[in-house]
Coordinates of C-alpha atoms in Angstrom, one line a residue:
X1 CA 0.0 0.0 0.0
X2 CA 1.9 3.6 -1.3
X3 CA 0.4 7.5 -0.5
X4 CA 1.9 9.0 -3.7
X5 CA 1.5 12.5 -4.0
X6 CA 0.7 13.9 -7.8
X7 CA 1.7 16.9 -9.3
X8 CA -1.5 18.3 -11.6
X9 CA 0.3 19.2 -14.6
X10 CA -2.3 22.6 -15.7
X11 CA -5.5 20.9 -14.5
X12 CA -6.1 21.2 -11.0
X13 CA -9.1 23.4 -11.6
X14 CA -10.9 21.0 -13.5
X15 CA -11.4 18.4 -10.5
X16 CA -14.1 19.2 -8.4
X17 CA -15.9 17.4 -5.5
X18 CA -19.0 15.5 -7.2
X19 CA -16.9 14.2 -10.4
X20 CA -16.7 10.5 -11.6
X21 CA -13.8 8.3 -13.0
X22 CA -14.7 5.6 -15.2
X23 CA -12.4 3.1 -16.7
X24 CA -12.8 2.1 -20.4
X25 CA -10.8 0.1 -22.6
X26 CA -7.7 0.1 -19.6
X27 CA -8.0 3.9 -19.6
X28 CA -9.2 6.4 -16.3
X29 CA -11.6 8.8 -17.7
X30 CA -12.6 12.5 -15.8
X31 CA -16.3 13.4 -16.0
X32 CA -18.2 16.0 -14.7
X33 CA -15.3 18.6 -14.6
X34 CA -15.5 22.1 -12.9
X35 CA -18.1 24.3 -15.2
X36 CA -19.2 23.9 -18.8
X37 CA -17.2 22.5 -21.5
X38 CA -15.2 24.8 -23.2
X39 CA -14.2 24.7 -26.8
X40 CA -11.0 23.0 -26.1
X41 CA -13.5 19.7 -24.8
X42 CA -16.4 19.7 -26.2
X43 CA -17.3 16.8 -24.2
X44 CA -16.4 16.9 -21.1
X45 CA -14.6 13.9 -20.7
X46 CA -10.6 14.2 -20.2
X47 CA -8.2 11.2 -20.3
X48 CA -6.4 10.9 -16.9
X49 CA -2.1 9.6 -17.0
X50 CA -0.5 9.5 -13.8
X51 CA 3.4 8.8 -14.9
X52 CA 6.4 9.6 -12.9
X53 CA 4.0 11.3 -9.7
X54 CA 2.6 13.9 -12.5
X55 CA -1.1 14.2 -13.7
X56 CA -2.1 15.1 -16.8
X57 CA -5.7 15.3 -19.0
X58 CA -6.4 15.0 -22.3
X59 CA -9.7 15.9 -24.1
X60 CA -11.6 12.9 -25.1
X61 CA -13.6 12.9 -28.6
X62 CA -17.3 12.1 -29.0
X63 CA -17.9 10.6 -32.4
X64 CA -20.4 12.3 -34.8
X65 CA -23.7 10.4 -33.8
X66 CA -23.1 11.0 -30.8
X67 CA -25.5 13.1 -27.9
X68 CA -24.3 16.3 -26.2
X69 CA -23.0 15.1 -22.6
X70 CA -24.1 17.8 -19.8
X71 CA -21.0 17.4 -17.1
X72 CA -22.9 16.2 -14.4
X73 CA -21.9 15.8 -10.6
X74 CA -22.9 13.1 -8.1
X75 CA -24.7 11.0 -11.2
X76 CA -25.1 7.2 -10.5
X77 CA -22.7 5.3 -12.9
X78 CA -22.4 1.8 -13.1
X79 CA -20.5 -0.5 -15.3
X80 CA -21.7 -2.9 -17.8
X81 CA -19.2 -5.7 -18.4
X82 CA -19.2 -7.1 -22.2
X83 CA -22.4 -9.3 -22.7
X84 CA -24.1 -11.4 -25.5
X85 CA -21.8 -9.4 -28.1
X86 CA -22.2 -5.5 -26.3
X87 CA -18.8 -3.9 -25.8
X88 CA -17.8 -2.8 -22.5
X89 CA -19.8 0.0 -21.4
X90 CA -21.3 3.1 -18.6
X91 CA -24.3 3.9 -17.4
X92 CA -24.9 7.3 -16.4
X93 CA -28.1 8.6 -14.7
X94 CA -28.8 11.9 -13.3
X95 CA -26.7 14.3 -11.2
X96 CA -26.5 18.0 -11.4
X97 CA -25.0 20.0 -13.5
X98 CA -23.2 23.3 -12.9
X99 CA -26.5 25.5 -13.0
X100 CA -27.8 23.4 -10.4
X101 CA -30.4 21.7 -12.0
X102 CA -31.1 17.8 -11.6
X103 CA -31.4 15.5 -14.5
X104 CA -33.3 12.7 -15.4
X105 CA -31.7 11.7 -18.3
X106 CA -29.9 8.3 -18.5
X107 CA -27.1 7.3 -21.0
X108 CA -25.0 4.8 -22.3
X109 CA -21.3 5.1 -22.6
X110 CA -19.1 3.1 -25.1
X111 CA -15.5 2.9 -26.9
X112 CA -16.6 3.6 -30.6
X113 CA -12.8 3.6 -32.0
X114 CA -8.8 3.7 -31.5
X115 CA -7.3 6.6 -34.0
X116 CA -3.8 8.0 -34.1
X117 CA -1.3 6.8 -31.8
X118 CA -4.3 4.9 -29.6
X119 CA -6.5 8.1 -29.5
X120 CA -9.7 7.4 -27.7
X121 CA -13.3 7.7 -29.7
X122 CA -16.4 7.4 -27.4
X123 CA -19.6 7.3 -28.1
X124 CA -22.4 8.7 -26.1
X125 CA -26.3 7.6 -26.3
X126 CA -29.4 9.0 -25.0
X127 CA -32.1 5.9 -24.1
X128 CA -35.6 6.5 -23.5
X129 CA -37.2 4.9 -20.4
X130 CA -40.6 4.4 -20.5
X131 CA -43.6 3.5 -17.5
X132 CA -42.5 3.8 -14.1
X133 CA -39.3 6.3 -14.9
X134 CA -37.7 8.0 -12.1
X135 CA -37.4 11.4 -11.3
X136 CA -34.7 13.6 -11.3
X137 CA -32.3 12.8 -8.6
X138 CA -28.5 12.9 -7.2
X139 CA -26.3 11.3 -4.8
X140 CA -27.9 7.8 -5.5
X141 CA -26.4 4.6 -7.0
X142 CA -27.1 2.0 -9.9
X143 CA -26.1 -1.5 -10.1
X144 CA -26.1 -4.6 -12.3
X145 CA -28.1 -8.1 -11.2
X146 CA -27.8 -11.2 -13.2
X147 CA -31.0 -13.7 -12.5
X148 CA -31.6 -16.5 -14.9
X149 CA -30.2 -15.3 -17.7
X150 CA -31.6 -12.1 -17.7
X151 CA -29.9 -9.0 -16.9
X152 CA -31.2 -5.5 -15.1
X153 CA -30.1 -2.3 -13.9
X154 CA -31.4 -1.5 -10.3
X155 CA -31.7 1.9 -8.9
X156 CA -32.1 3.3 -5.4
X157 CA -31.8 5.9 -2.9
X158 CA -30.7 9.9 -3.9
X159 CA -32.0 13.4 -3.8
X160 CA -33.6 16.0 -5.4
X161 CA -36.1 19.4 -5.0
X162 CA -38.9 19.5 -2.8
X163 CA -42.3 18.8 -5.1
X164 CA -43.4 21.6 -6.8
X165 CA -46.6 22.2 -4.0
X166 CA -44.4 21.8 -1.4
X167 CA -42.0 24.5 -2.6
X168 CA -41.6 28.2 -1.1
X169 CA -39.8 31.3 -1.9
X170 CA -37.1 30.8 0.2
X171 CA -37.2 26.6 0.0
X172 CA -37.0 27.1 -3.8
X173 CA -34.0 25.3 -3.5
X174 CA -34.0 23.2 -1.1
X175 CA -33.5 19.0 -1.3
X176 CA -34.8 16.3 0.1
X177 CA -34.3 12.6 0.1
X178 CA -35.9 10.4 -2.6
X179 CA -38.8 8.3 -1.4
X180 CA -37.4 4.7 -1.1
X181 CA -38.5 3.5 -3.9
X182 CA -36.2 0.7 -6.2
X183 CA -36.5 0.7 -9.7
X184 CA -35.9 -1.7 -12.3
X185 CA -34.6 -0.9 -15.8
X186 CA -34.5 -3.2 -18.8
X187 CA -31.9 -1.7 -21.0
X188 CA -33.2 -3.7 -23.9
X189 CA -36.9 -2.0 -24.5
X190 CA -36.3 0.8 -21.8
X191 CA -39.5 -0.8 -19.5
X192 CA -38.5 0.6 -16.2
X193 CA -41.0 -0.7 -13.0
X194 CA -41.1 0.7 -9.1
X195 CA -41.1 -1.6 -6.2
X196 CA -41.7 -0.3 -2.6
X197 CA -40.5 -2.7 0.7
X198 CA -41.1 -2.6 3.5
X199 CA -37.6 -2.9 4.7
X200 CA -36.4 0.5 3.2
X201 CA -38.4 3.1 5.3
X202 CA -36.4 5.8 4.9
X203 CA -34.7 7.7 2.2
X204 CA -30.8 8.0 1.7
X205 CA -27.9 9.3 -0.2
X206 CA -24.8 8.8 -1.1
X207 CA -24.5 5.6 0.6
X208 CA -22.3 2.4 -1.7
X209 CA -24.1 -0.3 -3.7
X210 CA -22.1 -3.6 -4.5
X211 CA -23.6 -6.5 -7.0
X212 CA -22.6 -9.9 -6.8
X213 CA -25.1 -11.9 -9.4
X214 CA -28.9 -11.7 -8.2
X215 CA -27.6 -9.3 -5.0
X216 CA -27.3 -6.2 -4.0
X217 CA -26.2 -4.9 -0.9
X218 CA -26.2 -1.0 0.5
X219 CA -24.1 0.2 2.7
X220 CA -24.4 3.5 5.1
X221 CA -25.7 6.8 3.7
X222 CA -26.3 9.9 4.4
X223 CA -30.8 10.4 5.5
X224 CA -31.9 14.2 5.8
X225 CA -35.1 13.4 7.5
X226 CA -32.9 12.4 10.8
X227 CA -29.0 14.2 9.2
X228 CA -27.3 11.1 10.5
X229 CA -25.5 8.3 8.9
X230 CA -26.9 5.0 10.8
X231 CA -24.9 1.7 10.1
X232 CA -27.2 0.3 7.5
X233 CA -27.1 -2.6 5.5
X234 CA -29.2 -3.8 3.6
X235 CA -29.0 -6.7 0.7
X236 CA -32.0 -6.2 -1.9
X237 CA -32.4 -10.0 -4.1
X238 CA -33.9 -9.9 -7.7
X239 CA -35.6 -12.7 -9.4
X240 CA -35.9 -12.0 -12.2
X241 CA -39.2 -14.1 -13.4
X242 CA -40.7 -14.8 -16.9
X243 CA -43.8 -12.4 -16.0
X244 CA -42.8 -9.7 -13.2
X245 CA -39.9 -9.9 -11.0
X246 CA -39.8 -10.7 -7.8
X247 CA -37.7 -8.6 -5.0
X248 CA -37.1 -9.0 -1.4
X249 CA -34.6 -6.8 0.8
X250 CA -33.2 -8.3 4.3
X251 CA -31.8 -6.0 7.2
X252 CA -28.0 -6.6 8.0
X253 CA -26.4 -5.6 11.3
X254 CA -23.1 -5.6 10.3
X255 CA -23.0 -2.1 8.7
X256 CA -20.8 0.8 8.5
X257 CA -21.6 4.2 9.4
X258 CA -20.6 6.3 6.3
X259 CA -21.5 8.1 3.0
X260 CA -19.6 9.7 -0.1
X261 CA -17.1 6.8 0.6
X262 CA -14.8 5.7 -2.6
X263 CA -14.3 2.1 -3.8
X264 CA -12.2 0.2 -5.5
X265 CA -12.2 -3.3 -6.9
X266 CA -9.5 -5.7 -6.4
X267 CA -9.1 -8.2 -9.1
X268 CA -11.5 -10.2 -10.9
X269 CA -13.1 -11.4 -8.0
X270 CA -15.5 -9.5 -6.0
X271 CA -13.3 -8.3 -3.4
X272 CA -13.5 -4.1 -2.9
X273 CA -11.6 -1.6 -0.7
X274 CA -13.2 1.3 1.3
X275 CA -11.5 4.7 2.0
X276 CA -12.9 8.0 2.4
X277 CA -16.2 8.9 3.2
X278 CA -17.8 10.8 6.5
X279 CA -19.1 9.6 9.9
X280 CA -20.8 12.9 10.8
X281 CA -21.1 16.4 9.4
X282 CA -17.7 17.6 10.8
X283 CA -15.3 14.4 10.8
X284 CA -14.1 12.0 8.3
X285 CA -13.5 8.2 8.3
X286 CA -10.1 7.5 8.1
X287 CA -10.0 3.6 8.1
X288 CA -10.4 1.5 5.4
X289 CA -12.2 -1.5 5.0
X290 CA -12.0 -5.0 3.0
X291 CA -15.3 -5.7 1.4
X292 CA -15.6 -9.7 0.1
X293 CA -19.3 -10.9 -1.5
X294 CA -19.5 -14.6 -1.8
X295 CA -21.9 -17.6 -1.7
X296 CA -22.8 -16.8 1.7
X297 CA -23.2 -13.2 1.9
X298 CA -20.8 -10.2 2.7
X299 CA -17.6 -9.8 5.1
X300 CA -15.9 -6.7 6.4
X301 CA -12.3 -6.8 7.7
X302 CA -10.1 -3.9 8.2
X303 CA -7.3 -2.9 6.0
X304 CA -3.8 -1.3 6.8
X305 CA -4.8 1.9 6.3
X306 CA -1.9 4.6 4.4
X307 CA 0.1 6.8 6.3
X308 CA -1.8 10.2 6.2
X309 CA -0.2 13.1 5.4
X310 CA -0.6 16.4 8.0
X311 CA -2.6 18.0 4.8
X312 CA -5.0 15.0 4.4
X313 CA -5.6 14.5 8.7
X314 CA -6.8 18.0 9.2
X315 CA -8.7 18.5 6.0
X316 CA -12.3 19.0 6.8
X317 CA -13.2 17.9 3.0
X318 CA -12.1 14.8 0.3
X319 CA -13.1 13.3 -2.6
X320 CA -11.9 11.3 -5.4
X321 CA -12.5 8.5 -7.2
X322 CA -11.2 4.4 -8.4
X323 CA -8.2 5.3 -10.7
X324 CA -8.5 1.5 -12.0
X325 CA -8.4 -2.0 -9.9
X326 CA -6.8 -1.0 -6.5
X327 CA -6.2 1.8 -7.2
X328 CA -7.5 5.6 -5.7
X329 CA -7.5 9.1 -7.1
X330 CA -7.4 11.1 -3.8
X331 CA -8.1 15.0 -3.7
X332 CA -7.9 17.5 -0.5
X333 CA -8.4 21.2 -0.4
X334 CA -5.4 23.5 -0.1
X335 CA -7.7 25.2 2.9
X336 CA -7.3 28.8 1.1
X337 CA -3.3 28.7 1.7
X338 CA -1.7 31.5 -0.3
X339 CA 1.3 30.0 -1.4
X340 CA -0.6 27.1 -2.7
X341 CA -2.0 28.0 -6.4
X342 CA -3.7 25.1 -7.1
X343 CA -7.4 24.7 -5.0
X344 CA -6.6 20.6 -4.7
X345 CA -3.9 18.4 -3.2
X346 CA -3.6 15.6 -5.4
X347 CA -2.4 11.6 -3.9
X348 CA -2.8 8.6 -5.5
X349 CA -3.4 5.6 -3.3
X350 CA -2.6 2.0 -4.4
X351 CA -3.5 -1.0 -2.3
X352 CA -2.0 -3.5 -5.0
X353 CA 1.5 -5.4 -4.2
X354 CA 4.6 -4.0 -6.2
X355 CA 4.5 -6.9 -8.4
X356 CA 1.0 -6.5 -9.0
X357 CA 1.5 -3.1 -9.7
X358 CA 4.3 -3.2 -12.3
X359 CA 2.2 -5.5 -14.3
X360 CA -0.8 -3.1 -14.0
X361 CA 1.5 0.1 -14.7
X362 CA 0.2 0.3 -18.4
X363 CA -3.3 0.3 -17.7
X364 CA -3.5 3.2 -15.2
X365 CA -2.4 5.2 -17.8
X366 CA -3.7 6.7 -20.9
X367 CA -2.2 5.6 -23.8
X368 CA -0.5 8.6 -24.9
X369 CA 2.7 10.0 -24.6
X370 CA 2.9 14.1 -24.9
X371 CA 5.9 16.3 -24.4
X372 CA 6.2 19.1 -21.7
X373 CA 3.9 21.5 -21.3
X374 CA 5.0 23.4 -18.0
X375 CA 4.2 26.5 -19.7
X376 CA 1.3 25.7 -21.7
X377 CA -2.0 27.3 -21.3
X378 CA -4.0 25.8 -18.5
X379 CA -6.6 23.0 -19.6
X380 CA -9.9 24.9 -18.4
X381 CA -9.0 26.7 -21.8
X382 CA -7.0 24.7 -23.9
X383 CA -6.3 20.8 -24.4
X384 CA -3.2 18.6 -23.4
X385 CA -1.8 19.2 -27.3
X386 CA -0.6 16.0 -29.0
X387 CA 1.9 16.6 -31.8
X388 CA 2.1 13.4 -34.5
X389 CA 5.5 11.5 -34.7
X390 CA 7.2 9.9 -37.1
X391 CA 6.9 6.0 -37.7
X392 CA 10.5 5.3 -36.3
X393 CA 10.0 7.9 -33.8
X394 CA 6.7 5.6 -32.7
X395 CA 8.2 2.2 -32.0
X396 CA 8.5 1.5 -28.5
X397 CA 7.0 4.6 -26.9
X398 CA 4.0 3.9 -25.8
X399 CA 4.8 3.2 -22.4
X400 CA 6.0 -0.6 -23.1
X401 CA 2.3 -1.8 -24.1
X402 CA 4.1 -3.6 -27.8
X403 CA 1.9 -1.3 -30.0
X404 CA 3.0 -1.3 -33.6
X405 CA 2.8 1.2 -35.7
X406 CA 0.1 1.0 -38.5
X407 CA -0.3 4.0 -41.6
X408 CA -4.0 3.3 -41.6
X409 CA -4.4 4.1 -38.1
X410 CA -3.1 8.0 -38.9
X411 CA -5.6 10.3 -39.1
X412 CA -6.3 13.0 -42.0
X413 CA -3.2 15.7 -41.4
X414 CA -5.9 18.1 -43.5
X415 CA -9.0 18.3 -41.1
X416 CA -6.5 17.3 -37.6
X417 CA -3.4 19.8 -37.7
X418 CA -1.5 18.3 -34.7
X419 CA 2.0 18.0 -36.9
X420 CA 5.0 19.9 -36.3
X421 CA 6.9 19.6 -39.5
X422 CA 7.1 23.1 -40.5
X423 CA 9.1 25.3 -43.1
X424 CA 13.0 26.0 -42.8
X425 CA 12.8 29.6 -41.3
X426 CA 10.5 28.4 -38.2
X427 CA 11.4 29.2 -35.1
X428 CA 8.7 27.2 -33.2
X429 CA 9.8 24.3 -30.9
X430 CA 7.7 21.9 -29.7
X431 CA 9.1 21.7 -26.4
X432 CA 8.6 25.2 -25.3
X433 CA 5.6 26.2 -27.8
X434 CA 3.5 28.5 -26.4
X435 CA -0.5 29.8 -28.0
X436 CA 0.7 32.6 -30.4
X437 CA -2.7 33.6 -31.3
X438 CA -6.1 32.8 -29.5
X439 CA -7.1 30.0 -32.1
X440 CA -3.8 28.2 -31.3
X441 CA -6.0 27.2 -27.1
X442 CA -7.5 24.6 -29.3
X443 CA -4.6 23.8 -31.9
X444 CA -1.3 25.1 -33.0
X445 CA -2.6 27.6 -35.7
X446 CA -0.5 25.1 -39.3
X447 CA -1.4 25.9 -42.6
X448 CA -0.9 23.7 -45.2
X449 CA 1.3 24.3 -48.2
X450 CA 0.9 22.4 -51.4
X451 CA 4.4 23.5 -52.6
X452 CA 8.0 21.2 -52.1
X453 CA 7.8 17.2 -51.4
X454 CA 3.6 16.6 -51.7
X455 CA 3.2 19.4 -49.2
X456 CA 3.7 20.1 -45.6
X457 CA 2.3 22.2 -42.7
X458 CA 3.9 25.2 -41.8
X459 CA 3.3 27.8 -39.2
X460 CA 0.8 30.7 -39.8
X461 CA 3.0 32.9 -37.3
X462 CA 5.8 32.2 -40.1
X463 CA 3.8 33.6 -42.9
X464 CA 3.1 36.8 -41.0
X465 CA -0.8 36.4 -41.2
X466 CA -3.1 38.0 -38.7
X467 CA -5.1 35.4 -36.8
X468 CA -8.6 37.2 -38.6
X469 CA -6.6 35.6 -42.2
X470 CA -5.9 32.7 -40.4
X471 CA -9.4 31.9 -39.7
X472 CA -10.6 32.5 -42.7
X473 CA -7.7 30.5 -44.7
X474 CA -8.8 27.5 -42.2
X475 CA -12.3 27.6 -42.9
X476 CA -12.1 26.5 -46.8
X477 CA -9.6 23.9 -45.8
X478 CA -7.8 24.6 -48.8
X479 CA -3.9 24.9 -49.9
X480 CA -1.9 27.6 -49.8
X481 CA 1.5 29.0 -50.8
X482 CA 4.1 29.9 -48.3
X483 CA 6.8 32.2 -48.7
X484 CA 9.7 29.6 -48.7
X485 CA 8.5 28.5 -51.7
X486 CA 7.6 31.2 -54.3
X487 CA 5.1 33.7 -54.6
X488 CA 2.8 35.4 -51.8
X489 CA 0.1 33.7 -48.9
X490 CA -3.2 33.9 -49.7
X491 CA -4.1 37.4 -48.7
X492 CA -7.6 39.3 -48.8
X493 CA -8.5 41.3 -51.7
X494 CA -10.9 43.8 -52.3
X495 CA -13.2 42.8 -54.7
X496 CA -13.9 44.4 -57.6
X497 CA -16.3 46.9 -57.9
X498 CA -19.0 46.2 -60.4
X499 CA -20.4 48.8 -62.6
X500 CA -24.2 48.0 -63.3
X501 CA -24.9 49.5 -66.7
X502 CA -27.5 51.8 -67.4
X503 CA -30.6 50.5 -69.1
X504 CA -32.6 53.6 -71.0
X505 CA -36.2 52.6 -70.3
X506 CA -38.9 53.7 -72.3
X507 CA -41.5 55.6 -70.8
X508 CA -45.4 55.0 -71.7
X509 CA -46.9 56.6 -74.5
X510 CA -49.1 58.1 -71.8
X511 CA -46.5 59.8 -70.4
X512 CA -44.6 61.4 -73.3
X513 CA -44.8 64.9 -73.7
X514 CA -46.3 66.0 -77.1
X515 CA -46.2 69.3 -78.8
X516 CA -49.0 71.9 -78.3
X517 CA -51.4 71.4 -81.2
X518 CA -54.6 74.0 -81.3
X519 CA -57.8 72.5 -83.1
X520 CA -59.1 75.3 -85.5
X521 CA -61.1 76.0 -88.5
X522 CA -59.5 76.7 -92.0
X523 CA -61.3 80.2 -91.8
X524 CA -59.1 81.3 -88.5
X525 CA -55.6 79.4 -89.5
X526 CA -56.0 81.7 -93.0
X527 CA -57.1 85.2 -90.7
X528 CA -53.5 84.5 -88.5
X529 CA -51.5 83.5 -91.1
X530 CA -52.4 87.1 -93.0
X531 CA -52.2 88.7 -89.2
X532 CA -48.8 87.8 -88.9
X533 CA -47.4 88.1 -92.1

């Protein structure tokens, strides 16, 4: 057991109490950062790579059918392991999100593809839940239960706003436990059913929820009926029948007093670890416990706990998250210290042996390697840049996992931009590369030129063009001259003026103007012509 401290390499701000870590494919994903997603993440989700006691995130990409994923804190997210040909996936259901409203929403998370250099694709569903759907809540959990042959999602516990009739001016916003209701999803048609027992009287949060098969047992939470954390346990068991299925829930007393605790699994089997979590309001539980299901129900036994540093003993506040099997991603506030920039002390805590941990080393990581970026812009508005490599620069550097290197796997250098190859006279270095213009938060600002050896990228900041140029040169995704190679960049022109012509248009015969003509006899057109002659 090791209490390694990390170093958050420009992305402290972006873990916040309430976030979830998911591991997918053998990578530790971030969700439900600090605020909206900005343009630099679209999505939301950040890689996580501990390496050498550093942290680092990098954006995730959604792929194009894909549904917009609100970051969402405290949501119930439960695994799915691969089944009758599924991929391994995430459920996510509720939470809050940063303007403080509660979700209903449930959605499926999967791997959809492997680009460039292992680069993670995921794909994010909305399903539709139909009958006895629950409300919006937070703070509760979902599980998985496997009953003669059939599979099922079970939900329980959380919170959310008082009903709208119960709600007042000034407890507009105030939250109270869900009824203790457990509901039943069936992923395949969305059918969702409620099931009241007697057993669970009372409402609570943020307690744990383990599955082994047709089990599942809660542990602790938080009620705010009675604000305490009784040692509950409960195990709920779920036939699930050819008709309707059949529950039944059974009080344990060997419970644990506790809620926002973190676990982690150790192994294949279903053996967990405990740390974290609160017994009251205003102390924390510093043990940590050895959870084992088997055939004949659930065992407790205490675990060596780590050796706490003075920082994490007289915190009043942690969270974190499973950073992979035994593994924890420990956070603590920096209590408003001056001298500390970041808002977050950072430890990873791994209950694995060192043998078990050198072979695990690869998949605590994402599979990425990236140079320094000490000086980089922070990742609240810019992403962990990745610039491509050559193909003998690629062979053996992705952190010992074997990966060859395969052409088809590089991505289109047009529409992705991340190379570094640039023309003779460039002065950028990819070591120290700083944003030049604004555009470059999201990607070093390269233009390609169709000139020399099938073309290359160069910089923009090379060609002397203005970043309002550079946008507009990047928006046809077209090729352009540079100056190494003959003849100007494409520059804005003012374009010629046009001359409409003038069209003589002829007027009515209405509206012509005739000479004056006088109507007279022959007798007075003889008396004025002798007049005036």
């Amino acid at each position: 057991m090791t209490l390694q401290p990390l170093t958050p390499v420009n992305c402290a701000g972006l873990l916040q109490p309430g976030c979830s870590l998911l591991q997918l494919d053998g990578e530790v994903l971030l969700f439900g950062q600090k605020g909206w997603p900005k343009r630099s993440c679209p999505t939301g989700v950040f890689g996580v790579r501990f390496k050498h006691g550093e942290m680092k995130l990098r954006a995730i990409s959604f792929s194009n059918d894909s549904c917009y994923l609100p970051p969402l804190r405290c949501p119930a997210v439960c695994r799915l392991e691969p089944y009758d040909g599924l991929p391994e996936s995430y459920l996510i259901h509720g939470g809050r999100t940063p303007n403080n409203e509660i979700s209903s929403s449930l959605y499926l998370l999967t791997m959809d593809s492997r680009g460039c250099n292992r680069k993670l694709t995921l794909c994010c569903k909305e399903k539709e839940l139909v009958a006895e759907v629950p409300g919006p809540r937070y703070g509760h959990t979902m599980s998985m239960v496997q009953s003669r042959g059939k599979t099922a999602c079970v939900l329980f516990g959380g919170r959310s706003y008082m009903p709208s009739g119960e709600r007042t001016t000034e407890s507009w916003n105030s939250v109270v436990d869900c009824p203790p209701r457990v509901f039943l999803f069936d992923l395949e048609f969305g059918c969702c059913s409620s099931h009241t027992l007697p057993e669970l009287s009372d409402g609570q949060s943020f307690h744990l929820a383990l599955a082994r098969e047709d089990c599942v047992y809660f542990i602790g939470g938080h009620s705010l009926a009675s604000d305490s954390r009784p040692p509950r346990l409960f195990r709920l068991h779920v036939e699930l029948l050819q008709g309707s299925p059949l529950l039944s829930c059974e009080t344990l007393d060997n419970g644990l007093s506790i809620s926002s605790a973190i676990f982690t699994r150790m192994g294949p089997t279903h053996r967990y670890i405990i740390l974290g979590g609160y017994q009251s309001d205003s102390q924390k539980r510093m043990e940590c416990t050895t959870v084992i299901l088997d055939e004949k129900g659930i065992h407790f036994d205490p675990v060596e706990t780590p050796k706490w540093t003075p920082d994490i003993i007289h915190s009043r506040t942690w969270f974190g998250g499973s950073s992979g099997e035994g593994g924890i991603l420990l956070a603590v506030p920096t209590e408003g210290r001056p001298s500390q920039q970041d808002m977050h002390y950072f430890y990873q805590v791994n209950f694995q042996t060192e043998g078990e941990t050198r072979e695990e080393d690869g998949t605590l990581a994402c599979s990425q390697e990236s140079t320094d970026y000490d000086d980089s812009t922070p990742l609240e508005d810019s992403e962990e840049l990745y610039f491509g490599r050559e193909p003998h620069e690629l062979d053996g550097s992705s952190d010992g996992e074997g990966e060859a290197y395969n052409e088809e796997d590089e991505e289109d250098e047009s529409q992705t931009g991340y190379w570094i190859k640039c023309c003779l006279g460039c002065q950028l270095d990819p070591n120290t590369w700083e944003p030049y213009y604004s555009t470059e938060l999201h990607r070093p600002a390269m233009i390609f030129c169709s000139r020399g050896e099938g073309g290359h990228w160069v910089h923009a900041k090379c060609m002397e063009l203005s970043e309002t140029l550079l946008l507009k040169l990047s928006q046809g995704n077209k090729k352009y001259f540079c100056l190494d190679h003959g003849g100007l960049p494409y520059q804005e022109m003012t374009p010629p003026r046009h001359i409409i012509p003038l069209k003589r248009i002829t007027m009515k015969a209405k509206d012509k103007k005739r000479p004056l003509t006088i109507k007279m006899s022959p007798a007075k057109k003889s008396f004025f012509r002798r007049l005036f002659d």
